[in-house]
Amino acid sequence: MENPYQTGDISRATVEFGSLPAADEIVQGLTRTKPWVSLLAVCGFLLSGLCLLALGGSILIISQLINSENGVSSVASPFFTALFSLASSTGSLFLSIKLWRYRTALARADASNPSTILEAIERQRSFWKSLGILALLGGVFLTLLLLLALFSAPITPK
Amino acid sequence: MENPYQSSIHGGAPPPPSVGGGVTIATVQGLAATKPWIRFCAILGFILGGLMVLFGLLMMVSMAFISMSGKTGAQETGVMAGVGAVYLLMSALYLIPSFRLWKYGSAILSLMMSGSVTDLDRAMEHHRSFWKFVGILMILGTVVSVLMILGGFVTATSAIKTTP
């Protein structure tokens, strides 16, 4: 007897899908992306390191400007550069770690062990979620920075 | 007799993995849970790409108007128009992967609806295509950056040498 209270097509389709021997397709499809995912994760780690270097440089410039004749008034630009570098480095490192974990899960994915496939998919979801949230936060941060720059711009007399 | 009041697939706990390496409902549910974030990231990419197109076009059009008024030289106009064109090109770097990501999300939706292996293959192909494109872009970006650094270094060195 069929379930009269069963939900729409999606549920029925997934029930049918449950019996398909498609684990090999999923594992093949996922593992083919592994070299690219590895490359991007490594590039992310390198980017994070470069941003840290930029942060160090900005801090050095700030310390020199404070000690110079110009004083504290001239540190606004390197201060924002330092802030941006710190945010970029942290975000890049966080995403690279997530991507590397996904890569590790891909390396472990095995068609005969469905839990490894599920883990890889879960890691993928986690990466995209983190990227989405960080992109949103980055957008808000940049908008605030833009507004701050607009409102703090000196008004030139006519 | 089957239980007519059995809870829906999405509401209940995932069933045990099917025998012989078959795909479980949990696998499709996992991909389905990824879909909203994939769509969200794709939309952000579209917005960013769209803004770049807008900015590039605005730059080119405004420079065309300024040059017609005769307030700037031909060289300045050319440079600004070039920057506008670079923005248009850069927008493609956002729009193409976003489009591939969107296709991946759509393929997951089709997979959820049909449950066919063809849709699964399509989803995996779009997934691979996205990562490949971004990977190639990253390699190209790195090569261009290294070349620019080397070019800058060579220019600076030659400038120092020619300075009396």
PDB file of N, CA, C and O in Angstrom, chain A residues 52-81:
ATOM      1  N   LEU A  52      49.757  38.509   5.349  1.00  0.00           N
ATOM      2  CA  LEU A  52      50.439  38.708   6.627  1.00  0.00           C
ATOM      3  C   LEU A  52      51.678  39.587   6.434  1.00  0.00           C
ATOM      4  O   LEU A  52      51.971  40.447   7.272  1.00  0.00           O
ATOM      5  N   LEU A  53      52.384  39.357   5.315  1.00  0.00           N
ATOM      6  CA  LEU A  53      53.557  40.186   4.994  1.00  0.00           C
ATOM      7  C   LEU A  53      53.131  41.653   4.810  1.00  0.00           C
ATOM      8  O   LEU A  53      53.802  42.566   5.300  1.00  0.00           O
ATOM      9  N   ALA A  54      52.016  41.836   4.089  1.00  0.00           N
ATOM     10  CA  ALA A  54      51.496  43.191   3.869  1.00  0.00           C
ATOM     11  C   ALA A  54      51.114  43.831   5.209  1.00  0.00           C
ATOM     12  O   ALA A  54      51.346  45.030   5.425  1.00  0.00           O
ATOM     13  N   LEU A  55      50.570  43.009   6.107  1.00  0.00           N
ATOM     14  CA  LEU A  55      50.198  43.513   7.437  1.00  0.00           C
ATOM     15  C   LEU A  55      51.450  43.975   8.189  1.00  0.00           C
ATOM     16  O   LEU A  55      51.462  45.057   8.787  1.00  0.00           O
ATOM     17  N   GLY A  56      52.511  43.146   8.117  1.00  0.00           N
ATOM     18  CA  GLY A  56      53.775  43.493   8.775  1.00  0.00           C
ATOM     19  C   GLY A  56      54.335  44.798   8.221  1.00  0.00           C
ATOM     20  O   GLY A  56      54.755  45.675   8.986  1.00  0.00           O
ATOM     21  N   GLY A  57      54.293  44.917   6.886  1.00  0.00           N
ATOM     22  CA  GLY A  57      54.785  46.140   6.237  1.00  0.00           C
ATOM     23  C   GLY A  57      53.994  47.359   6.674  1.00  0.00           C
ATOM     24  O   GLY A  57      54.572  48.419   6.975  1.00  0.00           O
ATOM     25  N   SER A  58      52.679  47.210   6.746  1.00  0.00           N
ATOM     26  CA  SER A  58      51.814  48.332   7.151  1.00  0.00           C
ATOM     27  C   SER A  58      52.115  48.754   8.588  1.00  0.00           C
ATOM     28  O   SER A  58      52.160  49.954   8.895  1.00  0.00           O
ATOM     29  N   ILE A  59      52.312  47.775   9.455  1.00  0.00           N
ATOM     30  CA  ILE A  59      52.607  48.084  10.865  1.00  0.00           C
ATOM     31  C   ILE A  59      53.947  48.836  10.969  1.00  0.00           C
ATOM     32  O   ILE A  59      54.069  49.800  11.732  1.00  0.00           O
ATOM     33  N   LEU A  60      54.898  48.398  10.147  1.00  0.00           N
ATOM     34  CA  LEU A  60      56.217  49.055  10.124  1.00  0.00           C
ATOM     35  C   LEU A  60      56.071  50.517   9.691  1.00  0.00           C
ATOM     36  O   LEU A  60      56.654  51.423  10.302  1.00  0.00           O
ATOM     37  N   ILE A  61      55.266  50.730   8.638  1.00  0.00           N
ATOM     38  CA  ILE A  61      55.047  52.099   8.131  1.00  0.00           C
ATOM     39  C   ILE A  61      54.339  52.945   9.190  1.00  0.00           C
ATOM     40  O   ILE A  61      54.711  54.104   9.434  1.00  0.00           O
ATOM     41  N   ILE A  62      53.347  52.345   9.860  1.00  0.00           N
ATOM     42  CA  ILE A  62      52.602  53.080  10.893  1.00  0.00           C
ATOM     43  C   ILE A  62      53.553  53.526  12.013  1.00  0.00           C
ATOM     44  O   ILE A  62      53.528  54.680  12.448  1.00  0.00           O
ATOM     45  N   SER A  63      54.409  52.585  12.443  1.00  0.00           N
ATOM     46  CA  SER A  63      55.322  52.915  13.548  1.00  0.00           C
ATOM     47  C   SER A  63      56.294  54.026  13.139  1.00  0.00           C
ATOM     48  O   SER A  63      56.621  54.903  13.925  1.00  0.00           O
ATOM     49  N   GLN A  64      56.739  53.998  11.865  1.00  0.00           N
ATOM     50  CA  GLN A  64      57.652  55.049  11.390  1.00  0.00           C
ATOM     51  C   GLN A  64      56.944  56.394  11.275  1.00  0.00           C
ATOM     52  O   GLN A  64      57.522  57.436  11.589  1.00  0.00           O
ATOM     53  N   LEU A  65      55.687  56.364  10.840  1.00  0.00           N
ATOM     54  CA  LEU A  65      54.918  57.612  10.688  1.00  0.00           C
ATOM     55  C   LEU A  65      54.626  58.255  12.041  1.00  0.00           C
ATOM     56  O   LEU A  65      54.631  59.475  12.175  1.00  0.00           O
ATOM     57  N   ILE A  66      54.344  57.405  13.029  1.00  0.00           N
ATOM     58  CA  ILE A  66      54.050  57.929  14.372  1.00  0.00           C
ATOM     59  C   ILE A  66      55.281  58.651  14.923  1.00  0.00           C
ATOM     60  O   ILE A  66      55.165  59.708  15.560  1.00  0.00           O
ATOM     61  N   ASN A  67      56.459  58.064  14.663  1.00  0.00           N
ATOM     62  CA  ASN A  67      57.690  58.667  15.168  1.00  0.00           C
ATOM     63  C   ASN A  67      58.153  59.878  14.342  1.00  0.00           C
ATOM     64  O   ASN A  67      59.010  60.630  14.769  1.00  0.00           O
ATOM     65  N   SER A  68      57.578  60.048  13.134  1.00  0.00           N
ATOM     66  CA  SER A  68      58.018  61.146  12.270  1.00  0.00           C
ATOM     67  C   SER A  68      57.349  62.460  12.675  1.00  0.00           C
ATOM     68  O   SER A  68      56.516  62.506  13.585  1.00  0.00           O
ATOM     69  N   GLU A  69      57.662  63.502  11.926  1.00  0.00           N
ATOM     70  CA  GLU A  69      57.115  64.834  12.233  1.00  0.00           C
ATOM     71  C   GLU A  69      55.610  64.914  11.960  1.00  0.00           C
ATOM     72  O   GLU A  69      54.896  65.684  12.570  1.00  0.00           O
ATOM     73  N   ASN A  70      55.166  64.088  10.974  1.00  0.00           N
ATOM     74  CA  ASN A  70      53.735  64.139  10.598  1.00  0.00           C
ATOM     75  C   ASN A  70      52.814  63.684  11.729  1.00  0.00           C
ATOM     76  O   ASN A  70      51.670  64.091  11.814  1.00  0.00           O
ATOM     77  N   GLY A  71      53.336  62.795  12.583  1.00  0.00           N
ATOM     78  CA  GLY A  71      52.560  62.337  13.729  1.00  0.00           C
ATOM     79  C   GLY A  71      51.447  61.369  13.350  1.00  0.00           C
ATOM     80  O   GLY A  71      51.477  60.728  12.310  1.00  0.00           O
ATOM     81  N   VAL A  72      50.444  61.319  14.235  1.00  0.00           N
ATOM     82  CA  VAL A  72      49.383  60.317  14.119  1.00  0.00           C
ATOM     83  C   VAL A  72      48.442  60.600  12.942  1.00  0.00           C
ATOM     84  O   VAL A  72      47.842  59.685  12.393  1.00  0.00           O
ATOM     85  N   SER A  73      48.354  61.873  12.518  1.00  0.00           N
ATOM     86  CA  SER A  73      47.362  62.252  11.500  1.00  0.00           C
ATOM     87  C   SER A  73      47.572  61.542  10.161  1.00  0.00           C
ATOM     88  O   SER A  73      46.630  61.367   9.399  1.00  0.00           O
ATOM     89  N   SER A  74      48.784  61.121   9.857  1.00  0.00           N
ATOM     90  CA  SER A  74      49.061  60.533   8.548  1.00  0.00           C
ATOM     91  C   SER A  74      48.957  59.002   8.524  1.00  0.00           C
ATOM     92  O   SER A  74      49.250  58.394   7.503  1.00  0.00           O
ATOM     93  N   VAL A  75      48.550  58.399   9.627  1.00  0.00           N
ATOM     94  CA  VAL A  75      48.540  56.929   9.674  1.00  0.00           C
ATOM     95  C   VAL A  75      47.228  56.313   9.188  1.00  0.00           C
ATOM     96  O   VAL A  75      47.100  55.089   9.161  1.00  0.00           O
ATOM     97  N   ALA A  76      46.255  57.137   8.811  1.00  0.00           N
ATOM     98  CA  ALA A  76      44.934  56.605   8.435  1.00  0.00           C
ATOM     99  C   ALA A  76      45.035  55.593   7.291  1.00  0.00           C
ATOM    100  O   ALA A  76      44.480  54.491   7.380  1.00  0.00           O
ATOM    101  N   SER A  77      45.762  55.964   6.235  1.00  0.00           N
ATOM    102  CA  SER A  77      45.846  55.082   5.062  1.00  0.00           C
ATOM    103  C   SER A  77      46.532  53.742   5.374  1.00  0.00           C
ATOM    104  O   SER A  77      45.967  52.677   5.089  1.00  0.00           O
ATOM    105  N   PRO A  78      47.746  53.758   5.987  1.00  0.00           N
ATOM    106  CA  PRO A  78      48.354  52.457   6.330  1.00  0.00           C
ATOM    107  C   PRO A  78      47.566  51.683   7.372  1.00  0.00           C
ATOM    108  O   PRO A  78      47.602  50.447   7.384  1.00  0.00           O
ATOM    109  N   PHE A  79      46.810  52.412   8.210  1.00  0.00           N
ATOM    110  CA  PHE A  79      45.991  51.720   9.208  1.00  0.00           C
ATOM    111  C   PHE A  79      44.901  50.895   8.523  1.00  0.00           C
ATOM    112  O   PHE A  79      44.672  49.729   8.866  1.00  0.00           O
ATOM    113  N   PHE A  80      44.248  51.510   7.521  1.00  0.00           N
ATOM    114  CA  PHE A  80      43.208  50.775   6.797  1.00  0.00           C
ATOM    115  C   PHE A  80      43.804  49.632   5.969  1.00  0.00           C
ATOM    116  O   PHE A  80      43.187  48.590   5.822  1.00  0.00           O
ATOM    117  N   THR A  81      45.017  49.865   5.463  1.00  0.00           N
ATOM    118  CA  THR A  81      45.695  48.790   4.712  1.00  0.00           C
ATOM    119  C   THR A  81      45.974  47.615   5.650  1.00  0.00           C
ATOM    120  O   THR A  81      45.772  46.450   5.289  1.00  0.00           O
TER     121      THR A  81
END
